[in-house]
Amino acid sequence: MATLKASTLILNSSVSSSSSKQRGNNVKAAAINIPNGAANISLRGLRTGGYVEDRELRKCTEKQLSPVRINRNEQDTVVMAKLYAILEAVSDRVEMHKNIGDQRTNWNSLLLTSINSITLAAATMAGIAAISGGAPAAALKLSSTFMYVGATGMLSIVNKIQPSQLAEEQRNATRLFKQIENQIRTIISVGNPTVVDVKEMMEKVLALDKAYPLPLLGVMLDKFPANVEPAVWWPEQRRKPKKGNNGYNGWNGKLEEEMREIINVIRTKDQEDYLRLGKKALNLNKFLAITGPVLTGLAAVGSALVGSPSHGDWAVVLGVAGGALASVVNALEHGGQVGMVFEMYRSNAGFFKMMEESIEWNLREEDLERRENGEVFEMKVGLQLGRSLSELRNLAAEAAVKGEAIDEFASKLF
């Protein structure tokens, strides 16, 4: 009986083993002979190695993108730091030009008072010496001559540098640097500054430094140029990047024609008028700058000849009247600040030239997306000329009809 059970157990185990081997072979065969379409079947709830692969892929993507984001942030930080550095330099220049402008205004008033006092004192001494005799007359005559010579030298230097014109240059520079300062603050407030903004502000600062230099020796502007030209304090216009407005930027044919007419009025009326006035002021200043030292020099000669038997009467007239006339000429030139008036006219002509170039640049740019927004630009032109938008359009319409025969000026401010 025991033998029978043992044989039965051995038989069952062998059958079970053979059947398990058969199932294993079937599973292998099924695994090998999977149809092509079955590979894309998704089994819900079955955790496979794809989840791990997705996480690894996401990590690699983040590692590749994170340096780009960091570099972008670093670039924005550097651009902002550069703008703040330019802002600090501009603020410092505003203070420098303001202080030097005040100093040169003081120069003008103090030198005017001093030279006129010396000249009138010398004329008085020459007159007293004419009615005196002996040693006092010789002393007065000698003192008068020395004072006239000193006044001639001082007047020649002052007429060369024109302190009133120097002060006006510094006032213009102060105002223009404040404009740049406000522009930089606006860019920072709006946000998203670019390298182009940094380059543009740098060029504006350097162009303004060149237009209104601080030193007197070597780089001082010519106070008596051969030709009157508008002042230029802005850099060359550069092409602007696209703004992505899908081809529309506030411009149309009517606005372009309006801007062309405004350019013609500015060029033929305003700019031309200020250049004409500037030439008149320059010629007057030249005449006064030459006449003053000549009169004090002649007065010095006359005072030296006071008491001479052969030239006594004429020497007294020359010594006294020459000094009086020289003080009048000096007061007219520097008290009236003729040099400042010339610089003001030159600067105003430069303002209109800048407007003309700005309008022409926008009209020449064929890509509308690179232009300044047309509606904003029209408003800026109107504000710069002291006109409302309706007045600006009426001026353009009148200029289109009358052409150069128009009587009205473009600007209502000055």
Short mmCIF file of C-alpha atoms in Angstrom, two decimals:
data_model
loop_
_atom_site.label_atom_id
_atom_site.label_comp_id
_atom_site.label_asym_id
_atom_site.label_seq_id
_atom_site.Cartn_x
_atom_site.Cartn_y
_atom_site.Cartn_z
CA MET A 1 0.00 0.00 0.00
CA ALA A 2 2.83 2.33 0.86
CA THR A 3 4.48 1.44 -2.38
CA LEU A 4 1.34 2.33 -4.30
CA LYS A 5 1.08 5.78 -2.65
CA ALA A 6 4.69 6.52 -3.38
CA SER A 7 4.31 5.63 -7.01
CA THR A 8 1.17 7.75 -7.28
CA LEU A 9 3.00 10.75 -5.74
CA ILE A 10 5.89 10.40 -8.15
CA LEU A 11 3.47 10.22 -11.07
CA ASN A 12 1.58 13.37 -10.01
CA SER A 13 4.78 15.36 -9.56
CA SER A 14 6.07 14.37 -12.94
CA VAL A 15 2.76 15.35 -14.56
CA SER A 16 2.77 18.67 -12.70
CA SER A 17 6.32 19.35 -13.75
CA SER A 18 5.64 18.58 -17.37
CA SER A 19 2.53 20.76 -17.40
CA SER A 20 4.44 23.71 -15.82
CA LYS A 21 7.15 23.41 -18.43
CA GLN A 22 4.50 23.43 -21.13
CA ARG A 23 2.92 26.59 -19.70
CA GLY A 24 6.35 28.23 -19.54
CA ASN A 25 6.98 27.43 -23.17
CA ASN A 26 3.58 28.84 -24.11
CA VAL A 27 4.27 32.06 -22.20
CA LYS A 28 7.65 32.46 -23.91
CA ALA A 29 6.06 31.82 -27.26
CA ALA A 30 3.36 34.34 -26.51
CA ALA A 31 5.96 36.89 -25.48
CA ILE A 32 7.94 36.32 -28.61
CA ASN A 33 4.98 36.32 -31.00
CA ILE A 34 3.25 39.57 -29.83
CA PRO A 35 1.45 41.24 -32.74
CA ASN A 36 2.66 44.66 -33.87
CA GLY A 37 -0.53 46.52 -32.93
CA ALA A 38 -0.52 45.04 -29.42
CA ALA A 39 2.61 46.97 -28.48
CA ASN A 40 0.59 50.22 -28.28
CA ILE A 41 -2.03 48.81 -25.86
CA SER A 42 -2.14 50.77 -22.58
CA LEU A 43 -2.82 48.74 -19.44
CA ARG A 44 -4.41 50.81 -16.71
CA GLY A 45 -3.07 50.46 -13.22
CA LEU A 46 0.07 48.75 -14.43
CA ARG A 47 3.21 50.56 -13.14
CA THR A 48 5.96 50.37 -15.70
CA GLY A 49 9.40 51.90 -16.13
CA GLY A 50 7.99 54.76 -18.31
CA TYR A 51 7.10 56.88 -15.27
CA VAL A 52 10.69 56.82 -14.12
CA GLU A 53 11.87 57.66 -17.60
CA ASP A 54 9.48 60.65 -17.76
CA ARG A 55 10.82 61.98 -14.49
CA GLU A 56 14.40 61.65 -15.70
CA LEU A 57 13.51 63.38 -18.96
CA ARG A 58 11.84 66.25 -17.05
CA LYS A 59 14.89 66.65 -14.84
CA CYS A 60 17.17 66.83 -17.86
CA THR A 61 14.93 69.44 -19.50
CA GLU A 62 14.90 71.58 -16.37
CA LYS A 63 18.66 71.36 -16.12
CA GLN A 64 18.97 72.55 -19.71
CA LEU A 65 16.51 75.44 -19.29
CA SER A 66 17.61 76.71 -15.89
CA PRO A 67 20.93 78.22 -17.09
CA VAL A 68 19.05 80.18 -19.80
CA ARG A 69 16.69 81.62 -17.20
CA ILE A 70 19.56 82.55 -14.92
CA ASN A 71 21.48 84.18 -17.77
CA ARG A 72 18.40 86.19 -18.73
CA ASN A 73 18.00 87.42 -15.16
CA GLU A 74 21.68 88.24 -14.96
CA GLN A 75 21.46 90.18 -18.24
CA ASP A 76 18.50 92.22 -16.97
CA THR A 77 20.40 92.95 -13.77
CA VAL A 78 23.47 94.13 -15.67
CA VAL A 79 21.37 96.36 -17.96
CA MET A 80 19.63 97.91 -14.96
CA ALA A 81 22.97 98.46 -13.22
CA LYS A 82 24.34 100.21 -16.31
CA LEU A 83 21.30 102.48 -16.50
CA TYR A 84 21.69 103.42 -12.84
CA ALA A 85 25.39 104.14 -13.42
CA ILE A 86 24.50 106.46 -16.32
CA LEU A 87 21.81 108.07 -14.17
CA GLU A 88 24.33 108.83 -11.42
CA ALA A 89 26.76 110.35 -13.94
CA VAL A 90 24.00 112.48 -15.47
CA SER A 91 22.88 113.73 -12.05
CA ASP A 92 26.46 114.69 -11.29
CA ARG A 93 26.74 116.56 -14.59
CA VAL A 94 23.56 118.48 -13.82
CA GLU A 95 25.13 119.76 -10.60
CA MET A 96 28.45 120.53 -12.27
CA HIS A 97 26.94 122.54 -15.12
CA LYS A 98 24.59 124.36 -12.74
CA ASN A 99 27.45 125.37 -10.41
CA ILE A 100 29.73 126.44 -13.25
CA GLY A 101 26.87 128.35 -14.87
CA ASP A 102 26.33 130.28 -11.64
CA GLN A 103 30.06 130.93 -11.42
CA ARG A 104 30.25 132.32 -14.95
CA THR A 105 27.20 134.49 -14.35
CA ASN A 106 29.10 135.97 -11.42
CA TRP A 107 32.11 136.45 -13.67
CA ASN A 108 30.04 138.50 -16.07
CA SER A 109 28.60 140.82 -13.41
CA LEU A 110 31.83 141.21 -11.41
CA LEU A 111 34.08 141.79 -14.41
CA LEU A 112 31.60 144.26 -15.91
CA THR A 113 31.49 146.26 -12.68
CA SER A 114 35.27 146.11 -12.17
CA ILE A 115 36.22 147.15 -15.71
CA ASN A 116 33.74 149.99 -15.81
CA SER A 117 34.91 151.22 -12.42
CA ILE A 118 38.54 151.16 -13.56
CA THR A 119 37.69 152.91 -16.84
CA LEU A 120 35.66 155.70 -15.22
CA ALA A 121 38.28 156.21 -12.53
CA ALA A 122 40.99 156.52 -15.20
CA ALA A 123 38.87 159.04 -17.13
CA THR A 124 38.37 161.09 -13.97
CA MET A 125 42.10 161.09 -13.24
CA ALA A 126 42.88 162.20 -16.80
CA GLY A 127 40.48 165.12 -16.47
CA ILE A 128 41.90 166.20 -13.11
CA ALA A 129 45.45 165.94 -14.44
CA ALA A 130 44.54 168.33 -17.27
CA ILE A 131 43.60 171.10 -14.86
CA SER A 132 46.42 170.44 -12.40
CA GLY A 133 50.11 171.06 -12.65
CA GLY A 134 53.37 169.86 -11.32
CA ALA A 135 53.95 166.51 -9.61
CA PRO A 136 50.27 165.76 -8.84
CA ALA A 137 49.37 166.07 -12.52
CA ALA A 138 52.16 163.71 -13.53
CA ALA A 139 51.07 161.15 -10.92
CA LEU A 140 47.43 161.35 -11.98
CA LYS A 141 48.39 161.10 -15.65
CA LEU A 142 50.60 158.05 -15.04
CA SER A 143 47.97 156.33 -12.88
CA SER A 144 45.29 156.98 -15.49
CA THR A 145 47.47 155.49 -18.23
CA PHE A 146 48.20 152.35 -16.22
CA MET A 147 44.52 151.89 -15.38
CA TYR A 148 43.53 152.26 -19.03
CA VAL A 149 46.15 149.73 -20.09
CA GLY A 150 44.90 147.29 -17.46
CA ALA A 151 41.28 147.85 -18.51
CA THR A 152 42.24 147.25 -22.15
CA GLY A 153 43.86 143.90 -21.32
CA MET A 154 40.99 142.76 -19.10
CA LEU A 155 38.39 143.84 -21.63
CA SER A 156 40.17 141.97 -24.42
CA ILE A 157 40.13 138.73 -22.39
CA VAL A 158 36.52 139.15 -21.31
CA ASN A 159 35.40 139.88 -24.88
CA LYS A 160 37.22 136.77 -26.04
CA ILE A 161 35.57 134.35 -23.60
CA GLN A 162 32.15 136.11 -23.37
CA PRO A 163 31.07 135.15 -19.80
CA SER A 164 27.38 135.76 -20.50
CA GLN A 165 27.53 133.31 -23.41
CA LEU A 166 29.42 130.79 -21.28
CA ALA A 167 26.71 131.03 -18.63
CA GLU A 168 23.99 130.47 -21.24
CA GLU A 169 25.82 127.39 -22.54
CA GLN A 170 25.87 125.91 -19.03
CA ARG A 171 22.20 126.69 -18.48
CA ASN A 172 21.35 124.88 -21.72
CA ALA A 173 23.52 121.93 -20.71
CA THR A 174 21.84 121.74 -17.31
CA ARG A 175 18.39 121.69 -18.88
CA LEU A 176 19.33 119.06 -21.47
CA PHE A 177 21.02 116.79 -18.91
CA LYS A 178 17.87 117.01 -16.80
CA GLN A 179 15.93 115.83 -19.85
CA ILE A 180 18.22 112.79 -20.17
CA GLU A 181 17.85 112.14 -16.44
CA ASN A 182 14.06 112.12 -16.76
CA GLN A 183 14.24 109.83 -19.80
CA ILE A 184 16.35 107.30 -17.90
CA ARG A 185 13.98 107.39 -14.93
CA THR A 186 11.06 106.80 -17.29
CA ILE A 187 12.78 103.78 -18.87
CA ILE A 188 13.46 102.31 -15.43
CA SER A 189 9.89 102.96 -14.26
CA VAL A 190 8.32 101.38 -17.35
CA GLY A 191 10.57 98.32 -16.99
CA ASN A 192 12.14 95.86 -19.42
CA PRO A 193 15.18 98.00 -20.33
CA THR A 194 17.42 96.65 -23.07
CA VAL A 195 21.01 97.00 -24.19
CA VAL A 196 19.75 99.34 -26.92
CA ASP A 197 18.44 101.72 -24.26
CA VAL A 198 21.81 101.72 -22.49
CA LYS A 199 23.67 102.45 -25.74
CA GLU A 200 21.25 105.23 -26.68
CA MET A 201 21.59 106.97 -23.31
CA MET A 202 25.38 106.69 -23.43
CA GLU A 203 25.47 108.30 -26.89
CA LYS A 204 23.22 111.13 -25.73
CA VAL A 205 25.42 111.88 -22.72
CA LEU A 206 28.64 111.89 -24.76
CA ALA A 207 27.11 114.04 -27.52
CA LEU A 208 25.97 116.58 -24.93
CA ASP A 209 29.43 116.61 -23.31
CA LYS A 210 30.89 117.47 -26.69
CA ALA A 211 28.30 120.15 -27.45
CA TYR A 212 28.76 122.02 -24.16
CA PRO A 213 32.27 121.43 -22.79
CA LEU A 214 33.18 122.51 -19.28
CA PRO A 215 36.84 123.62 -19.77
CA LEU A 216 37.78 126.99 -21.23
CA LEU A 217 41.18 126.17 -22.69
CA GLY A 218 41.44 124.10 -25.84
CA VAL A 219 37.81 122.97 -26.22
CA MET A 220 35.85 126.17 -25.62
CA LEU A 221 33.25 126.89 -28.27
CA ASP A 222 34.14 129.60 -30.77
CA LYS A 223 32.36 132.76 -29.67
CA PHE A 224 32.75 134.48 -33.05
CA PRO A 225 32.26 131.81 -35.75
CA ALA A 226 32.52 132.67 -39.42
CA ASN A 227 29.08 131.18 -40.12
CA VAL A 228 26.11 130.87 -37.80
CA GLU A 229 25.11 127.22 -37.48
CA PRO A 230 22.44 125.65 -35.24
CA ALA A 231 23.69 124.08 -32.03
CA VAL A 232 23.85 120.27 -32.20
CA TRP A 233 23.73 118.30 -28.94
CA TRP A 234 22.13 115.01 -29.99
CA PRO A 235 23.71 111.86 -31.51
CA GLU A 236 22.97 110.47 -34.93
CA GLN A 237 19.59 108.79 -35.21
CA ARG A 238 19.87 104.99 -35.27
CA ARG A 239 17.43 102.41 -36.52
CA LYS A 240 15.15 101.21 -33.75
CA PRO A 241 14.16 97.57 -33.15
CA LYS A 242 10.77 96.29 -34.20
CA LYS A 243 7.94 96.63 -31.69
CA GLY A 244 5.75 93.81 -32.98
CA ASN A 245 2.64 95.85 -33.85
CA ASN A 246 1.66 93.66 -36.82
CA GLY A 247 2.47 96.42 -39.30
CA TYR A 248 0.35 99.14 -37.62
CA ASN A 249 2.08 101.80 -35.56
CA GLY A 250 -0.30 104.75 -35.66
CA TRP A 251 0.95 105.99 -39.05
CA ASN A 252 -1.06 106.64 -42.19
CA GLY A 253 -0.70 108.64 -45.37
CA LYS A 254 -2.50 111.67 -43.96
CA LEU A 255 -0.20 111.88 -40.93
CA GLU A 256 2.90 111.51 -43.11
CA GLU A 257 1.77 114.36 -45.36
CA GLU A 258 1.02 116.48 -42.29
CA MET A 259 4.52 115.91 -40.90
CA ARG A 260 6.10 116.85 -44.25
CA GLU A 261 4.28 120.17 -44.23
CA ILE A 262 5.34 120.80 -40.62
CA ILE A 263 8.98 120.19 -41.64
CA ASN A 264 8.72 122.79 -44.42
CA VAL A 265 7.30 125.40 -42.05
CA ILE A 266 9.97 124.71 -39.41
CA ARG A 267 12.78 124.89 -41.97
CA THR A 268 11.65 127.97 -43.88
CA LYS A 269 10.18 130.04 -41.05
CA ASP A 270 11.34 129.19 -37.52
CA GLN A 271 14.85 127.87 -38.09
CA GLU A 272 15.66 130.41 -40.77
CA ASP A 273 14.40 133.27 -38.62
CA TYR A 274 16.53 132.32 -35.63
CA LEU A 275 19.62 131.91 -37.79
CA ARG A 276 19.00 135.38 -39.23
CA LEU A 277 18.60 136.89 -35.75
CA GLY A 278 21.65 134.99 -34.56
CA LYS A 279 23.76 136.49 -37.36
CA LYS A 280 22.62 139.99 -36.41
CA ALA A 281 23.47 139.38 -32.75
CA LEU A 282 26.86 137.96 -33.76
CA ASN A 283 27.72 140.98 -35.91
CA LEU A 284 26.72 143.37 -33.14
CA ASN A 285 28.78 141.43 -30.63
CA LYS A 286 31.81 141.48 -32.91
CA PHE A 287 31.53 145.24 -33.32
CA LEU A 288 31.22 145.86 -29.58
CA ALA A 289 34.01 143.40 -28.73
CA ILE A 290 36.42 145.28 -31.02
CA THR A 291 35.25 148.78 -30.17
CA GLY A 292 35.64 148.52 -26.39
CA PRO A 293 39.35 147.67 -26.24
CA VAL A 294 40.10 150.14 -29.06
CA LEU A 295 38.48 152.99 -27.09
CA THR A 296 40.30 152.14 -23.87
CA GLY A 297 43.58 151.88 -25.80
CA LEU A 298 43.06 155.29 -27.38
CA ALA A 299 42.12 156.69 -23.99
CA ALA A 300 45.37 155.30 -22.57
CA VAL A 301 47.32 157.13 -25.28
CA GLY A 302 45.38 160.35 -24.66
CA SER A 303 45.94 160.23 -20.89
CA ALA A 304 49.66 159.72 -21.45
CA LEU A 305 49.77 162.86 -23.62
CA VAL A 306 47.80 165.06 -21.22
CA GLY A 307 49.75 168.28 -20.56
CA SER A 308 51.76 167.99 -23.78
CA PRO A 309 52.11 171.42 -25.47
CA SER A 310 51.49 170.06 -28.98
CA HIS A 311 48.60 167.63 -28.18
CA GLY A 312 47.23 169.03 -24.94
CA ASP A 313 43.61 169.70 -25.91
CA TRP A 314 43.12 166.62 -28.07
CA ALA A 315 44.84 164.42 -25.50
CA VAL A 316 42.43 165.52 -22.78
CA VAL A 317 39.39 164.92 -24.99
CA LEU A 318 40.70 161.48 -26.01
CA GLY A 319 41.65 160.51 -22.44
CA VAL A 320 38.32 161.51 -20.91
CA ALA A 321 35.82 160.90 -23.70
CA GLY A 322 37.47 157.64 -24.77
CA GLY A 323 37.11 156.20 -21.31
CA ALA A 324 33.49 157.31 -21.01
CA LEU A 325 32.58 155.79 -24.39
CA ALA A 326 34.42 152.57 -23.54
CA SER A 327 32.39 152.16 -20.35
CA VAL A 328 29.17 152.66 -22.35
CA VAL A 329 30.20 150.06 -24.94
CA ASN A 330 31.21 147.61 -22.24
CA ALA A 331 27.93 148.07 -20.41
CA LEU A 332 25.99 147.53 -23.64
CA GLU A 333 27.91 144.38 -24.57
CA HIS A 334 28.15 142.60 -21.23
CA GLY A 335 25.34 144.30 -19.33
CA GLY A 336 23.03 143.65 -22.27
CA GLN A 337 24.51 140.10 -22.55
CA VAL A 338 24.72 140.17 -26.32
CA GLY A 339 26.75 136.95 -26.28
CA MET A 340 23.99 135.24 -24.33
CA VAL A 341 21.42 136.43 -26.87
CA PHE A 342 23.48 134.97 -29.72
CA GLU A 343 23.80 131.63 -27.92
CA MET A 344 20.04 131.61 -27.23
CA TYR A 345 19.27 132.13 -30.92
CA ARG A 346 21.77 129.44 -31.89
CA SER A 347 20.26 127.01 -29.39
CA ASN A 348 16.71 127.71 -30.59
CA ALA A 349 17.77 127.05 -34.18
CA GLY A 350 19.30 123.78 -32.97
CA PHE A 351 16.02 122.82 -31.31
CA PHE A 352 14.16 123.20 -34.61
CA LYS A 353 16.90 121.33 -36.45
CA MET A 354 16.54 118.43 -34.01
CA MET A 355 12.78 118.36 -34.60
CA GLU A 356 13.33 118.43 -38.36
CA GLU A 357 15.77 115.49 -38.22
CA SER A 358 13.48 113.50 -35.95
CA ILE A 359 10.48 113.90 -38.26
CA GLU A 360 12.54 113.16 -41.38
CA TRP A 361 14.02 110.03 -39.82
CA ASN A 362 10.57 108.62 -39.05
CA LEU A 363 9.35 109.42 -42.55
CA ARG A 364 12.39 107.81 -44.19
CA GLU A 365 11.94 104.57 -42.22
CA GLU A 366 9.89 102.29 -44.46
CA ASP A 367 9.27 99.65 -41.79
CA LEU A 368 6.39 101.07 -39.75
CA GLU A 369 7.17 98.82 -36.80
CA ARG A 370 10.55 100.52 -36.40
CA ARG A 371 9.06 104.01 -36.26
CA GLU A 372 7.94 105.77 -33.13
CA ASN A 373 4.21 105.41 -32.60
CA GLY A 374 2.50 107.87 -34.95
CA GLU A 375 -0.17 109.08 -32.52
CA VAL A 376 2.34 109.61 -29.71
CA PHE A 377 4.79 111.28 -32.10
CA GLU A 378 2.14 113.71 -33.37
CA MET A 379 1.28 114.65 -29.80
CA LYS A 380 4.96 115.22 -28.95
CA VAL A 381 5.44 117.47 -31.98
CA GLY A 382 2.39 119.48 -30.96
CA LEU A 383 3.65 119.91 -27.41
CA GLN A 384 7.13 120.93 -28.58
CA LEU A 385 5.58 123.59 -30.81
CA GLY A 386 3.05 124.74 -28.20
CA ARG A 387 0.06 123.66 -30.29
CA SER A 388 -2.88 121.37 -29.82
CA LEU A 389 -3.46 118.54 -32.29
CA SER A 390 -6.19 120.51 -34.09
CA GLU A 391 -3.94 123.58 -34.36
CA LEU A 392 -1.11 121.42 -35.68
CA ARG A 393 -3.34 119.93 -38.37
CA ASN A 394 -4.68 123.36 -39.32
CA LEU A 395 -1.11 124.63 -39.67
CA ALA A 396 -0.24 121.70 -41.97
CA ALA A 397 -3.33 122.32 -44.06
CA GLU A 398 -2.52 126.03 -44.39
CA ALA A 399 1.09 125.25 -45.30
CA ALA A 400 -0.08 122.82 -47.98
CA VAL A 401 -2.13 125.61 -49.61
CA LYS A 402 0.24 128.60 -49.22
CA GLY A 403 3.62 126.86 -49.27
CA GLU A 404 6.55 129.12 -48.39
CA ALA A 405 4.28 132.19 -48.51
CA ILE A 406 2.73 131.22 -45.17
CA ASP A 407 3.02 133.99 -42.58
CA GLU A 408 2.57 131.89 -39.46
CA PHE A 409 5.48 130.32 -37.58
CA ALA A 410 5.34 126.69 -36.50
CA SER A 411 6.22 127.35 -32.86
CA LYS A 412 4.09 129.34 -30.46
CA LEU A 413 6.52 128.96 -27.57
CA PHE A 414 9.43 131.09 -28.81
#
